[in-house]
PDB file of C-alpha atoms in Angstrom:
ATOM      1  CA  MET A1347       0.000   0.000   0.000  1.00 98.00           C
ATOM      2  CA  ARG A1348       1.412   3.389  -1.015  1.00 98.00           C
ATOM      3  CA  ILE A1349       0.313   6.325   1.129  1.00 98.00           C
ATOM      4  CA  ILE A1350       1.089   9.961   0.378  1.00 98.00           C
ATOM      5  CA  VAL A1351       1.403  11.993   3.585  1.00 98.00           C
ATOM      6  CA  MET A1352       1.288  15.782   3.706  1.00 98.00           C
ATOM      7  CA  SER A1353       0.899  18.466   6.325  1.00 98.00           C
ATOM      8  CA  ASP A1354       0.935  22.179   6.986  1.00 98.00           C
ATOM      9  CA  SER A1355      -0.039  23.382   3.537  1.00 98.00           C
ATOM     10  CA  HIS A1356      -1.550  26.575   5.004  1.00 97.00           C
ATOM     11  CA  ARG A1357      -3.779  27.405   2.009  1.00 95.00           C
ATOM     12  CA  ASN A1358      -1.180  26.447  -0.595  1.00 97.00           C
ATOM     13  CA  PHE A1359      -3.647  24.594  -2.818  1.00 97.00           C
ATOM     14  CA  ARG A1360      -1.171  24.499  -5.704  1.00 97.00           C
ATOM     15  CA  ASN A1361       1.334  22.330  -3.813  1.00 98.00           C
ATOM     16  CA  VAL A1362      -1.346  19.993  -2.464  1.00 98.00           C
ATOM     17  CA  LEU A1363      -2.650  19.486  -5.992  1.00 98.00           C
ATOM     18  CA  ARG A1364       0.897  19.067  -7.332  1.00 98.00           C
ATOM     19  CA  VAL A1365       1.594  16.249  -4.844  1.00 98.00           C
ATOM     20  CA  VAL A1366      -1.684  14.450  -5.554  1.00 98.00           C
ATOM     21  CA  ASP A1367      -1.156  14.789  -9.318  1.00 98.00           C
ATOM     22  CA  ARG A1368       2.385  13.431  -8.991  1.00 98.00           C
ATOM     23  CA  HIS A1369       1.036  10.206  -7.407  1.00 98.00           C
ATOM     24  CA  PRO A1370      -2.170   9.264  -9.253  1.00 97.00           C
ATOM     25  CA  ASP A1371      -1.822   5.578  -8.332  1.00 97.00           C
ATOM     26  CA  ALA A1372      -1.408   6.089  -4.583  1.00 98.00           C
ATOM     27  CA  ASP A1373      -3.752   4.011  -2.474  1.00 98.00           C
ATOM     28  CA  LEU A1374      -4.374   6.747   0.085  1.00 98.00           C
ATOM     29  CA  TYR A1375      -3.683  10.450   0.661  1.00 98.00           C
ATOM     30  CA  ILE A1376      -3.322  11.693   4.242  1.00 98.00           C
ATOM     31  CA  HIS A1377      -3.214  15.310   5.422  1.00 98.00           C
ATOM     32  CA  LEU A1378      -2.016  15.916   8.975  1.00 98.00           C
ATOM     33  CA  GLY A1379      -3.607  19.303   9.512  1.00 98.00           C
ATOM     34  CA  ASP A1380      -3.305  23.018   8.854  1.00 98.00           C
ATOM     35  CA  GLY A1381      -4.644  22.637   5.348  1.00 97.00           C
ATOM     36  CA  GLU A1382      -8.072  21.101   5.645  1.00 96.00           C
ATOM     37  CA  ARG A1383      -9.667  23.585   3.237  1.00 96.00           C
ATOM     38  CA  GLU A1384      -7.290  22.969   0.317  1.00 96.00           C
ATOM     39  CA  PHE A1385      -7.274  19.210   0.987  1.00 96.00           C
ATOM     40  CA  GLU A1386     -11.075  19.207   0.680  1.00 96.00           C
ATOM     41  CA  SER A1387     -10.752  21.126  -2.608  1.00 97.00           C
ATOM     42  CA  VAL A1388      -8.476  18.406  -3.997  1.00 97.00           C
ATOM     43  CA  GLN A1389     -11.016  15.797  -2.891  1.00 97.00           C
ATOM     44  CA  ASP A1390     -13.657  17.633  -4.897  1.00 97.00           C
ATOM     45  CA  LEU A1391     -11.414  17.333  -7.987  1.00 97.00           C
ATOM     46  CA  TYR A1392     -10.687  13.621  -7.445  1.00 98.00           C
ATOM     47  CA  PRO A1393     -13.671  12.172  -5.535  1.00 97.00           C
ATOM     48  CA  ASP A1394     -12.823   8.586  -6.528  1.00 97.00           C
ATOM     49  CA  ARG A1395      -9.596   8.543  -4.476  1.00 97.00           C
ATOM     50  CA  ARG A1396      -9.231   7.649  -0.800  1.00 98.00           C
ATOM     51  CA  TYR A1397      -8.416  10.377   1.742  1.00 98.00           C
ATOM     52  CA  LEU A1398      -7.895  10.651   5.499  1.00 98.00           C
ATOM     53  CA  TRP A1399      -7.103  13.781   7.484  1.00 98.00           C
ATOM     54  CA  VAL A1400      -6.928  15.333  10.917  1.00 98.00           C
ATOM     55  CA  ALA A1401      -7.334  18.969  11.881  1.00 98.00           C
ATOM     56  CA  GLY A1402      -4.463  21.207  12.849  1.00 97.00           C
ATOM     57  CA  ASN A1403      -4.331  24.099  15.259  1.00 97.00           C
ATOM     58  CA  CYS A1404      -4.859  26.525  12.335  1.00 97.00           C
ATOM     59  CA  ASP A1405      -7.884  24.697  10.860  1.00 97.00           C
ATOM     60  CA  PHE A1406     -10.230  27.111  12.601  1.00 94.00           C
ATOM     61  CA  GLY A1407     -13.836  25.982  12.980  1.00 93.00           C
ATOM     62  CA  SER A1408     -13.092  22.392  11.966  1.00 95.00           C
ATOM     63  CA  ASP A1409     -15.221  19.565  13.320  1.00 95.00           C
ATOM     64  CA  THR A1410     -12.454  17.076  12.511  1.00 96.00           C
ATOM     65  CA  ALA A1411     -10.440  15.519  15.346  1.00 96.00           C
ATOM     66  CA  SER A1412      -6.764  16.469  15.746  1.00 97.00           C
ATOM     67  CA  SER A1413      -5.788  12.777  16.099  1.00 98.00           C
ATOM     68  CA  ASP A1414      -7.038   9.438  14.832  1.00 98.00           C
ATOM     69  CA  LEU A1415      -5.974   5.808  15.009  1.00 98.00           C
ATOM     70  CA  VAL A1416      -6.521   3.845  11.807  1.00 98.00           C
ATOM     71  CA  LYS A1417      -5.719   0.342  10.602  1.00 98.00           C
ATOM     72  CA  LEU A1418      -3.915   0.172   7.256  1.00 97.00           C
ATOM     73  CA  CYS A1419      -2.716  -3.145   5.812  1.00 96.00           C
ATOM     74  CA  GLY A1420      -2.946  -4.704   9.257  1.00 95.00           C
ATOM     75  CA  LYS A1421      -0.836  -1.960  10.877  1.00 97.00           C
ATOM     76  CA  SER A1422      -2.130   0.544  13.418  1.00 98.00           C
ATOM     77  CA  VAL A1423      -1.300   4.104  12.399  1.00 98.00           C
ATOM     78  CA  LEU A1424      -1.617   7.123  14.687  1.00 98.00           C
ATOM     79  CA  LEU A1425      -2.447  10.261  12.689  1.00 98.00           C
ATOM     80  CA  THR A1426      -2.074  13.571  14.479  1.00 98.00           C
ATOM     81  CA  HIS A1427      -1.272  17.164  13.793  1.00 98.00           C
ATOM     82  CA  GLY A1428       0.944  17.000  16.857  1.00 97.00           C
ATOM     83  CA  HIS A1429       0.205  20.190  18.739  1.00 98.00           C
ATOM     84  CA  THR A1430      -1.684  18.305  21.470  1.00 97.00           C
ATOM     85  CA  TYR A1431       1.431  16.142  21.989  1.00 98.00           C
ATOM     86  CA  TYR A1432       3.760  19.166  22.181  1.00 98.00           C
ATOM     87  CA  VAL A1433       5.903  17.872  19.311  1.00 98.00           C
ATOM     88  CA  LYS A1434       7.736  21.192  18.984  1.00 97.00           C
ATOM     89  CA  GLN A1435       9.345  20.526  22.362  1.00 98.00           C
ATOM     90  CA  SER A1436       9.912  16.751  22.164  1.00 98.00           C
ATOM     91  CA  LEU A1437       8.542  13.574  20.579  1.00 98.00           C
ATOM     92  CA  SER A1438       8.285  11.793  23.949  1.00 98.00           C
ATOM     93  CA  GLU A1439       4.520  12.373  24.416  1.00 98.00           C
ATOM     94  CA  LEU A1440       3.794  11.342  20.818  1.00 98.00           C
ATOM     95  CA  LYS A1441       5.868   8.164  21.181  1.00 98.00           C
ATOM     96  CA  SER A1442       4.212   7.354  24.489  1.00 98.00           C
ATOM     97  CA  ALA A1443       0.719   7.841  23.051  1.00 98.00           C
ATOM     98  CA  ALA A1444       1.587   5.705  20.023  1.00 98.00           C
ATOM     99  CA  ARG A1445       2.846   2.897  22.246  1.00 98.00           C
ATOM    100  CA  ILE A1446      -0.193   3.073  24.536  1.00 98.00           C
ATOM    101  CA  CYS A1447      -2.506   2.530  21.553  1.00 97.00           C
ATOM    102  CA  HIS A1448      -0.160  -0.150  20.107  1.00 98.00           C
ATOM    103  CA  ALA A1449       0.552   1.831  16.936  1.00 98.00           C
ATOM    104  CA  HIS A1450       3.160   0.583  14.508  1.00 98.00           C
ATOM    105  CA  ILE A1451       3.441   3.995  12.829  1.00 98.00           C
ATOM    106  CA  ALA A1452       3.029   7.570  14.126  1.00 98.00           C
ATOM    107  CA  LEU A1453       2.477  10.353  11.588  1.00 98.00           C
ATOM    108  CA  TYR A1454       2.558  13.965  12.762  1.00 98.00           C
ATOM    109  CA  GLY A1455       2.958  17.527  11.500  1.00 98.00           C
ATOM    110  CA  HIS A1456       2.939  20.948  13.199  1.00 98.00           C
ATOM    111  CA  THR A1457       6.715  21.524  13.361  1.00 98.00           C
ATOM    112  CA  HIS A1458       7.160  22.262   9.617  1.00 98.00           C
ATOM    113  CA  VAL A1459      10.343  20.163   9.813  1.00 98.00           C
ATOM    114  CA  ALA A1460      10.535  16.887   7.900  1.00 98.00           C
ATOM    115  CA  HIS A1461      11.575  13.969  10.093  1.00 98.00           C
ATOM    116  CA  THR A1462      11.621  10.205   9.897  1.00 98.00           C
ATOM    117  CA  GLU A1463      12.939   7.699  12.414  1.00 97.00           C
ATOM    118  CA  TYR A1464      12.552   4.178  13.701  1.00 98.00           C
ATOM    119  CA  ASP A1465      12.422   3.833  17.486  1.00 97.00           C
ATOM    120  CA  ASN A1466      12.194   0.373  19.012  1.00 95.00           C
ATOM    121  CA  GLY A1467       9.400  -0.972  16.796  1.00 95.00           C
ATOM    122  CA  LEU A1468       7.740   2.383  16.061  1.00 98.00           C
ATOM    123  CA  TYR A1469       8.055   4.139  12.704  1.00 98.00           C
ATOM    124  CA  ILE A1470       7.709   7.910  13.032  1.00 98.00           C
ATOM    125  CA  MET A1471       7.325  10.431  10.224  1.00 98.00           C
ATOM    126  CA  ASN A1472       6.669  14.134   9.871  1.00 98.00           C
ATOM    127  CA  PRO A1473       6.351  14.988   6.156  1.00 98.00           C
ATOM    128  CA  GLY A1474       7.374  18.608   6.742  1.00 98.00           C
ATOM    129  CA  SER A1475       5.402  21.517   5.322  1.00 98.00           C
ATOM    130  CA  LEU A1476       3.994  22.022   1.836  1.00 97.00           C
ATOM    131  CA  SER A1477       4.101  25.801   2.170  1.00 94.00           C
ATOM    132  CA  VAL A1478       6.314  27.147   4.970  1.00 90.00           C
ATOM    133  CA  PRO A1479       9.163  24.706   5.670  1.00 88.00           C
ATOM    134  CA  ARG A1480      11.449  25.571   8.567  1.00 92.00           C
ATOM    135  CA  GLN A1481      14.332  23.480   7.186  1.00 90.00           C
ATOM    136  CA  GLY A1482      14.953  22.663   3.543  1.00 90.00           C
ATOM    137  CA  GLY A1483      12.309  22.973   0.841  1.00 94.00           C
ATOM    138  CA  ALA A1484       8.597  22.216   0.815  1.00 97.00           C
ATOM    139  CA  SER A1485       8.145  18.480   1.324  1.00 98.00           C
ATOM    140  CA  TYR A1486       5.778  15.556   1.794  1.00 98.00           C
ATOM    141  CA  GLY A1487       6.139  11.924   2.760  1.00 98.00           C
ATOM    142  CA  ILE A1488       5.673   8.567   1.110  1.00 98.00           C
ATOM    143  CA  LEU A1489       4.747   5.671   3.378  1.00 98.00           C
ATOM    144  CA  ASP A1490       4.855   2.177   1.908  1.00 98.00           C
ATOM    145  CA  ILE A1491       3.338  -0.707   3.862  1.00 98.00           C
ATOM    146  CA  THR A1492       4.031  -4.066   2.249  1.00 96.00           C
ATOM    147  CA  SER A1493       4.355  -7.691   3.272  1.00 92.00           C
ATOM    148  CA  GLN A1494       8.134  -7.111   3.348  1.00 94.00           C
ATOM    149  CA  GLY A1495       7.865  -4.225   5.812  1.00 95.00           C
ATOM    150  CA  ILE A1496       7.366  -0.503   6.265  1.00 97.00           C
ATOM    151  CA  MET A1497       9.304   2.225   4.447  1.00 97.00           C
ATOM    152  CA  THR A1498       9.165   5.985   5.065  1.00 97.00           C
ATOM    153  CA  ASN A1499      10.582   8.576   2.678  1.00 97.00           C
ATOM    154  CA  ILE A1500      10.627  12.361   2.582  1.00 98.00           C
ATOM    155  CA  VAL A1501      10.323  13.976  -0.866  1.00 97.00           C
ATOM    156  CA  GLU A1502      10.748  17.632  -1.813  1.00 96.00           C
ATOM    157  CA  VAL A1503       7.960  19.154  -3.910  1.00 94.00           C
TER     158      VAL A1503
END
């Protein structure tokens, strides 16, 4: 299963569309918050594709939760914007929450810094920001879940 992960697009519809157009055969597109409006606009353009998202701290008026736990290809995946886990200070609360809910993968945003790591059975990825990166260029993530394992990659737009 190929999953395209993005976050923090902050009304940059063009980059969200560019990423989705670049991966027309992806099985799932995930947005980790602060871009709900433009992500919904892309869904209107491609209603036949599969999407999941959580709300960020800048998705004002959203009824969407800021975190969710989903099962993908038999793996539990924690989706969160990250602000409620204080990810700008440390990943310890995020890692703890992921382990409590027996997640195999934790996906988060909020920091605008791309990051991927493997920590004692837990895959962690922040795809960075599609509009206002704090390190490097605008980026997104590719998450592959296969029978051979899990692979995380960061890609610049």
